[in-house]
Amino acid sequence: MPASVLWAVDLFGRVYTLSTAGQYWELCRDSQLEFKRVSAATQFCWGIACDNQVYLYVCASDVPIRRREEAYENQRWNPMGGFCDKLLPSDRWPWSDVSGLQHRPLDGVALLSPHWEWESDWYVDENFGGEPTEKGGWTYAMDFPATYTRDKKWNSCVRRRKWIRYRRYKSRDMWAKIPSKDDPEALPDPFNDLSVGGWEITEEPVGRLSVWAVSLQGKVWYREDVSHPNPEGSSWSLVDTPGEVVQISCGPHDLLWATLWEGQALVREGINRNNPRGSSWTIVEPPGSENGILHVSVGVSVVWAVTKDRKVWFRRGVNSHNPCGTSWIEMVGEMTMVNVGLNDQVWGIGCEDRAVYFRQGVTPSELSGKTWKAIVAGRESDRSHSGSSSSLLSAGCFFGDEVRGSSESAPSDNDTSEVERRDPKQLLPEESLDGSSNPRGSSASDTGAGRTPGCAGEHSGPTEDRGDTAAALGPREHSDPASPPAQLPWTSIDLKEPKKAAGHEAASCPEAAGLSSQGLCPLGTEEPYGADDHPLWAWVSGGSCAVDTGSTLKWFTVQSGLSPSAQTLSLSITPAQTAAWRKQIFQQLTERTRRELENFRHYEQAVEQSVWVKTGALQWWCDWKPHKWVDVRVALEQFTGHDGARDSILFIYYMLHEEKKYLHVFLNEVTALVPVLNEAKHSFALYTPERTRQRWPVRLAAATEQDMNDWLALLSLSCSESRRVHGRLSPQAIWSITCKGDIFVSEPSPDLEAQEHPLPCDQMFWRQVGGHLRLVEASSHGVVWGIGYDHTAWVYTGGYGGGCFQGLASSSSNIYTQSDVKSVCIYENQRWNPVTGYTSRGLPTDRPMWSDASGLQECTKAGTKPPSLQWTWVSDWSVDFSTPGGTDQEGWQYASDFPASYHGYKTMKDFVRRRCWARKCKLVTSGPWLEVAPIALGDVSIIPACPETEGQGHSIALWAVSDKGDVLCRLGVSELNPAGSSWLHVGTDQPFASVSIGACYQVWAVARDGSAFYRGSVSPSQPAGDCWYHIPSPPKQRLVQVSVGHTSVYALDENGNLWFRGGITPSYPQGSSWEHVSNNVRRVSVGPLDQVWVIANKVQGSHGLSRGTVCRRTGVQPHEPKGQGWDYGIGGGWSHISVRANTTRASRSWSREREAQGPVRC
Amino acid sequence: MTDDKDVLRDVWFGRIPTCFTLYQDEITEREAEPYYLLLPRVSYLTLVTDKVKKHFQKVMRQEDISEIWFEYEGTPLKWHYPIGLLFDLLASNSALPWNITVHFKSFPEKDLLHCPSKDAIEAHFMSCMKEADALKHKSQVINEMQKKDHKQLWMGLQNDRFDQFWAINRKLMEYPAEENGFRYIPFRIYQTTTEQPFIQKLFRPVAADGQLHTLGDLLKEVCPSAVTPEDGEKKNQVMIHGIEPMLETPLQWLSEHLSYPDNFLHISIIPQPTD
């Protein structure tokens, strides 16, 4: 789980963030403004500052937010001047938008707000439907509007071309004021509350966000057109409400609740993908009539509320279908506000001590959680203080070269007015220190003061009308942010008192007992700056804070002087691994063995090694027909020699026709052990070269998952031992992944790529590595990256084991928790009939009305389980609109009959329709992988080692395509820092799908439209190259993947055809043409020796057919880079392979030959 | 780079070449040849010397045979100490093989415990394990194990099966992620120069300030005499499994990797040999 942040505002309006990986509140980078509200979403945070204006904070990312502006230049042919911009009077504008209806001159396209900048000047788009036009981008037609073609014909009377220009959002890592260009009359009045959510209603690429705001007059506003590519949105529009709203909360999905001044809650109904604003309001009564609701916060399927008496309530029975829920449950604790973040996790601010509390134990099955736990993380600026109580620090610890932050001494100029204003009102130090007076006096008055503890300011007008005690403060001067710093003498004294009071109160509060808010108080009053030790919070927002049950947070203990950087996971080698003591132990043990054993090997061993047998009962998928699971007894016999070497035989005893029989497998012949988990069986497949050729592995099933894992671990260990393969992987390892996401590696033997008599693929030994990935790419530098099904990027840590391999089969360090999320899809099928239209009543011959994609298997919502017991559901069923072919507004796809090709609109000929329902499930496992946050990837490629570039100190070139299609180049990747440091964005005119970098820095990529691109001038000194060259794809084929080896370039199209790029020379690296090599290919990997490996779609064996098989191209030679045939290896069920790390050259003769011939030199 | 797992293997497969000779006063029917054997460092004398016993019994009269015991240079060898500890403590700086004298008579009642059968060794071994886990995890791990797991630990030791033993023992070496180590480190410090058989105290792996305690910290705390003063000459060797780990080695790491199968760190403090 990547580090994400919790946002909070303290009583002085300063905005802080707290990372899930850290333990200090960090002051927001842009701290010029004070805020009263923040509402966070991933990458964004919206806020209302104390000037009551709305601000947007966009977190900096390596991938810029960029939008394309387009304009069309239209021309008509006339006999006089040929094509020119003199159009007919009835024609469109010479410069227009795509429809031609709107005039759009290039210089008239302006930036929408000061927060954008142009990336470059206008240029002509040469790409027309994946093909370069090669004619200045012109496309021709008979007349406007019509279908345009690339070629000019005799009847082409008009032509047009597209101009494009990119703008980029520049105001990142700072608060950008949301511009209001609206009519001053209709301007919303100053804002009072705001909430961001709704990002789960639409998937990418729409990526819409819902931003709701409440004005001081109680009106509700919705911000139009807010999305990831357009973070500011366009304008505010008013949403009618039945009463005066004081506060609003928008969940990540379709929940939206607001509170009315009178204390009821308003629930928005009818929010969906097509109508994110919803349609109507429903009123929900507060838990008690005397105490109305003060504050409400919603998640995906939870609602929490705080009533005027500061009690916390949980709403029972809330979900998408019933957004109002059923009843209120009172929770322990008294809070001023609560906030629901990601995963329905909850934070609150204690009403007595103003500490941020985290609700522990919130899980999908127990949404109300267990207890409130105070976050005692200090602020970064406090660190020198919190450390001062530690006896470890030296006398000099108070001296530092840091510039002391304003929070420690006098508040900054902007703070002054806030502090002055709020202190007497909310903290009432004298009163609360007066033991006899009502200890809640302060909070009671605060309660009255209202719902907005952080905002009583110059706009306190309306609140005064309501008899607010805040009125007692009297009108204040407008605080001018530019006023000179206040040098008031009270700052260090007045601030000190209230905090002590707060600490005192905390101790008396039963909920807070033991939560050590007191522990943060200075030990002695002699500490002159101790006043500011305990932050007082006003607002918290968890909308970008991802915490789940597996997370370990360090927020709850006071940490002693460790720097935050020391605690974050890092791949660089830890000092412990290189420490002298460790080296000495290894060295001494080796010496000891030499001393005590070397001359005495002829001595007899005291303990004789005997045969060791493990037996058990399993089920076996029998070899004869009809195939079925039969009960078998199995025995693993291990023989160990005195040198610790061991060999093992697995016996499987079964009954056939009342006769006892057995089959046996020598474990040193086993080539792979593959877990085959499904909801019904805990089984695994055991491959030998013979079984691989037959496409019929030995399949065994255990009664429980634990039992299966035990057998799998034992057999794997025995296999590795009998082959003397254990411990770390070599950097040359070949990586592959099954369609279940299991990761396998094979150590290449020197003869694997031999020219004469290479090792047959089916004899390669594969062992499993923990983790779950969709693809993995390696290089012989030892740098390995993987991408999960949820597009998370992972970097290999150098460990081994993990997952079900525990103990000895696993390295002791470098194993981390890994998770992955994927969607399970089922289809709802309907048939049209003349009376009732589309119904779920089909013909008797039809597929089940709820089925899998093929329609063969019935799959109902209730009956469909996650793929195996390792997976758990993490969402509800929802319609998937991203199905290829498109859908209508309700997600339906139409066709004339089942099964057929579906389209996203209804025609007269369509009699059936279907729609896809998806449900997300999550798996948590462990493996030698660390997340590379925060950008999700679709593809990655690492430069294969090349003798010419080795040892020159360059960083290792690594290219990737983000899940949104951005092309990225990783900087700072090295053997010691395989994760690299940052991304460099490489601009493209369209989203990309695949990228590959060859040993000589040839970067090839495939766009989502199926065309190929070559990146020019990539070199160590210019890692991102200079420009893209459009390479037409093979005729009528859309490419999906490209792989570049030493000099060979191979590409794969969507129909499984493998293409070789011919005509590549050093002076013309783009090559000249695509040459067909083979069909039946799913995935290709070209290695640094120009070896070609693929995942074949189908391979027939003597006993069965396997889909997804590792195959090697045979006969690949420098003068015959396309090779001759295929050698079949492990499979089926494989989906990915990377041979890009294997530089183990076969024989010297081959490399000599290669040098002599040298078709391409780097 | 070597993996920490290799340390476990090296520790387990440590062997001491030993020459057993029958005590000169034992009455034999014919000359008793010395018997050479590789003894596993992590095991117990009486557990691995069946062959020795058989060898010498062949040359003796039945009536002269009573309980076997071993002695090295006049010191009776306690069977309930691991072999590696006995060797480090008594013979680490002498020439190999290790010359052990075998006795069948005059059992030194005041020095040795009787070892009537392998069950006695098993009982002793398991009680050490339980004590160690009481220190490490308040006995939670060992108590959660099934009977067969306990048996597997013992059988693993008895049959010298590294995998069999560690498949279970790794559970005893785990600790909660939020802690930085065990509750207390199970250790015993042995010195030949003192009367007291060994030192054993409660000692945490992590200091109050979060720093990891090292071997040096432990010695300073519980056995200051063993620590060489900063300016002084090195007088003692601190030995575990025949090696001298640096005093900077974190104690938690030592406990996880250099403990004997009984889960204790058996640390020998022996005088620095004078050349």
PDB file of N, CA, C and O in Angstrom, chain B residues 41-65:
ATOM      1  N   ARG B  41      27.577 -30.073  16.618  1.00  0.00           N
ATOM      2  CA  ARG B  41      27.746 -29.089  17.672  1.00  0.00           C
ATOM      3  C   ARG B  41      26.452 -28.815  18.437  1.00  0.00           C
ATOM      4  O   ARG B  41      26.481 -28.481  19.609  1.00  0.00           O
ATOM      5  N   VAL B  42      25.323 -28.875  17.730  1.00  0.00           N
ATOM      6  CA  VAL B  42      24.076 -28.431  18.361  1.00  0.00           C
ATOM      7  C   VAL B  42      23.397 -29.549  19.146  1.00  0.00           C
ATOM      8  O   VAL B  42      22.368 -29.319  19.763  1.00  0.00           O
ATOM      9  N   SER B  43      23.944 -30.753  19.138  1.00  0.00           N
ATOM     10  CA  SER B  43      23.262 -31.879  19.782  1.00  0.00           C
ATOM     11  C   SER B  43      23.839 -32.127  21.177  1.00  0.00           C
ATOM     12  O   SER B  43      24.633 -31.325  21.684  1.00  0.00           O
ATOM     13  N   TYR B  44      23.421 -33.240  21.774  1.00  0.00           N
ATOM     14  CA  TYR B  44      23.847 -33.568  23.129  1.00  0.00           C
ATOM     15  C   TYR B  44      24.667 -34.855  23.101  1.00  0.00           C
ATOM     16  O   TYR B  44      24.364 -35.773  22.320  1.00  0.00           O
ATOM     17  N   LEU B  45      25.670 -34.928  23.981  1.00  0.00           N
ATOM     18  CA  LEU B  45      26.600 -36.054  23.961  1.00  0.00           C
ATOM     19  C   LEU B  45      25.908 -37.399  23.997  1.00  0.00           C
ATOM     20  O   LEU B  45      26.155 -38.267  23.169  1.00  0.00           O
ATOM     21  N   THR B  46      25.015 -37.563  24.970  1.00  0.00           N
ATOM     22  CA  THR B  46      24.406 -38.887  25.126  1.00  0.00           C
ATOM     23  C   THR B  46      23.429 -39.217  24.015  1.00  0.00           C
ATOM     24  O   THR B  46      22.993 -40.351  23.882  1.00  0.00           O
ATOM     25  N   LEU B  47      23.081 -38.186  23.231  1.00  0.00           N
ATOM     26  CA  LEU B  47      22.140 -38.429  22.143  1.00  0.00           C
ATOM     27  C   LEU B  47      22.846 -38.987  20.909  1.00  0.00           C
ATOM     28  O   LEU B  47      22.241 -39.650  20.082  1.00  0.00           O
ATOM     29  N   VAL B  48      24.132 -38.699  20.780  1.00  0.00           N
ATOM     30  CA  VAL B  48      24.815 -39.020  19.525  1.00  0.00           C
ATOM     31  C   VAL B  48      25.966 -40.001  19.725  1.00  0.00           C
ATOM     32  O   VAL B  48      26.796 -40.162  18.837  1.00  0.00           O
ATOM     33  N   THR B  49      26.026 -40.635  20.888  1.00  0.00           N
ATOM     34  CA  THR B  49      27.189 -41.486  21.142  1.00  0.00           C
ATOM     35  C   THR B  49      26.816 -42.955  21.279  1.00  0.00           C
ATOM     36  O   THR B  49      27.534 -43.731  21.904  1.00  0.00           O
ATOM     37  N   ASP B  50      25.697 -43.347  20.688  1.00  0.00           N
ATOM     38  CA  ASP B  50      25.327 -44.771  20.694  1.00  0.00           C
ATOM     39  C   ASP B  50      26.444 -45.625  20.103  1.00  0.00           C
ATOM     40  O   ASP B  50      26.765 -46.709  20.600  1.00  0.00           O
ATOM     41  N   LYS B  51      27.027 -45.124  19.037  1.00  0.00           N
ATOM     42  CA  LYS B  51      28.082 -45.877  18.352  1.00  0.00           C
ATOM     43  C   LYS B  51      29.301 -46.034  19.246  1.00  0.00           C
ATOM     44  O   LYS B  51      29.952 -47.084  19.245  1.00  0.00           O
ATOM     45  N   VAL B  52      29.607 -44.971  19.996  1.00  0.00           N
ATOM     46  CA  VAL B  52      30.766 -45.015  20.883  1.00  0.00           C
ATOM     47  C   VAL B  52      30.548 -46.060  21.971  1.00  0.00           C
ATOM     48  O   VAL B  52      31.424 -46.890  22.262  1.00  0.00           O
ATOM     49  N   LYS B  53      29.343 -46.004  22.510  1.00  0.00           N
ATOM     50  CA  LYS B  53      29.006 -46.935  23.577  1.00  0.00           C
ATOM     51  C   LYS B  53      29.139 -48.376  23.067  1.00  0.00           C
ATOM     52  O   LYS B  53      29.799 -49.220  23.683  1.00  0.00           O
ATOM     53  N   LYS B  54      28.559 -48.618  21.921  1.00  0.00           N
ATOM     54  CA  LYS B  54      28.600 -49.957  21.347  1.00  0.00           C
ATOM     55  C   LYS B  54      30.041 -50.404  21.101  1.00  0.00           C
ATOM     56  O   LYS B  54      30.410 -51.540  21.381  1.00  0.00           O
ATOM     57  N   HIS B  55      30.826 -49.476  20.579  1.00  0.00           N
ATOM     58  CA  HIS B  55      32.210 -49.781  20.242  1.00  0.00           C
ATOM     59  C   HIS B  55      32.986 -50.253  21.464  1.00  0.00           C
ATOM     60  O   HIS B  55      33.704 -51.261  21.405  1.00  0.00           O
ATOM     61  N   PHE B  56      32.837 -49.523  22.565  1.00  0.00           N
ATOM     62  CA  PHE B  56      33.632 -49.891  23.737  1.00  0.00           C
ATOM     63  C   PHE B  56      33.034 -51.055  24.508  1.00  0.00           C
ATOM     64  O   PHE B  56      33.748 -51.819  25.137  1.00  0.00           O
ATOM     65  N   GLN B  57      31.730 -51.187  24.450  1.00  0.00           N
ATOM     66  CA  GLN B  57      31.117 -52.301  25.169  1.00  0.00           C
ATOM     67  C   GLN B  57      31.569 -53.641  24.607  1.00  0.00           C
ATOM     68  O   GLN B  57      31.575 -54.645  25.305  1.00  0.00           O
ATOM     69  N   LYS B  58      31.972 -53.618  23.325  1.00  0.00           N
ATOM     70  CA  LYS B  58      32.382 -54.865  22.688  1.00  0.00           C
ATOM     71  C   LYS B  58      33.618 -55.462  23.363  1.00  0.00           C
ATOM     72  O   LYS B  58      33.808 -56.663  23.371  1.00  0.00           O
ATOM     73  N   VAL B  59      34.458 -54.567  23.900  1.00  0.00           N
ATOM     74  CA  VAL B  59      35.705 -55.079  24.469  1.00  0.00           C
ATOM     75  C   VAL B  59      35.611 -55.239  25.989  1.00  0.00           C
ATOM     76  O   VAL B  59      36.603 -55.484  26.667  1.00  0.00           O
ATOM     77  N   MET B  60      34.421 -55.013  26.525  1.00  0.00           N
ATOM     78  CA  MET B  60      34.304 -55.057  27.988  1.00  0.00           C
ATOM     79  C   MET B  60      33.406 -56.199  28.406  1.00  0.00           C
ATOM     80  O   MET B  60      32.576 -56.668  27.643  1.00  0.00           O
ATOM     81  N   ARG B  61      33.629 -56.535  29.651  1.00  0.00           N
ATOM     82  CA  ARG B  61      32.773 -57.559  30.198  1.00  0.00           C
ATOM     83  C   ARG B  61      31.455 -56.918  30.613  1.00  0.00           C
ATOM     84  O   ARG B  61      31.408 -55.777  31.055  1.00  0.00           O
ATOM     85  N   GLN B  62      30.385 -57.716  30.465  1.00  0.00           N
ATOM     86  CA  GLN B  62      29.044 -57.203  30.710  1.00  0.00           C
ATOM     87  C   GLN B  62      28.913 -56.622  32.106  1.00  0.00           C
ATOM     88  O   GLN B  62      28.295 -55.570  32.302  1.00  0.00           O
ATOM     89  N   GLU B  63      29.551 -57.311  33.084  1.00  0.00           N
ATOM     90  CA  GLU B  63      29.337 -56.874  34.466  1.00  0.00           C
ATOM     91  C   GLU B  63      30.053 -55.569  34.787  1.00  0.00           C
ATOM     92  O   GLU B  63      29.731 -54.904  35.749  1.00  0.00           O
ATOM     93  N   ASP B  64      31.013 -55.179  33.944  1.00  0.00           N
ATOM     94  CA  ASP B  64      31.729 -53.941  34.206  1.00  0.00           C
ATOM     95  C   ASP B  64      31.029 -52.719  33.613  1.00  0.00           C
ATOM     96  O   ASP B  64      31.485 -51.593  33.767  1.00  0.00           O
ATOM     97  N   ILE B  65      29.967 -52.980  32.927  1.00  0.00           N
ATOM     98  CA  ILE B  65      29.330 -51.865  32.220  1.00  0.00           C
ATOM     99  C   ILE B  65      28.230 -51.269  33.075  1.00  0.00           C
ATOM    100  O   ILE B  65      27.297 -51.954  33.483  1.00  0.00           O
TER     101      ILE B  65
END
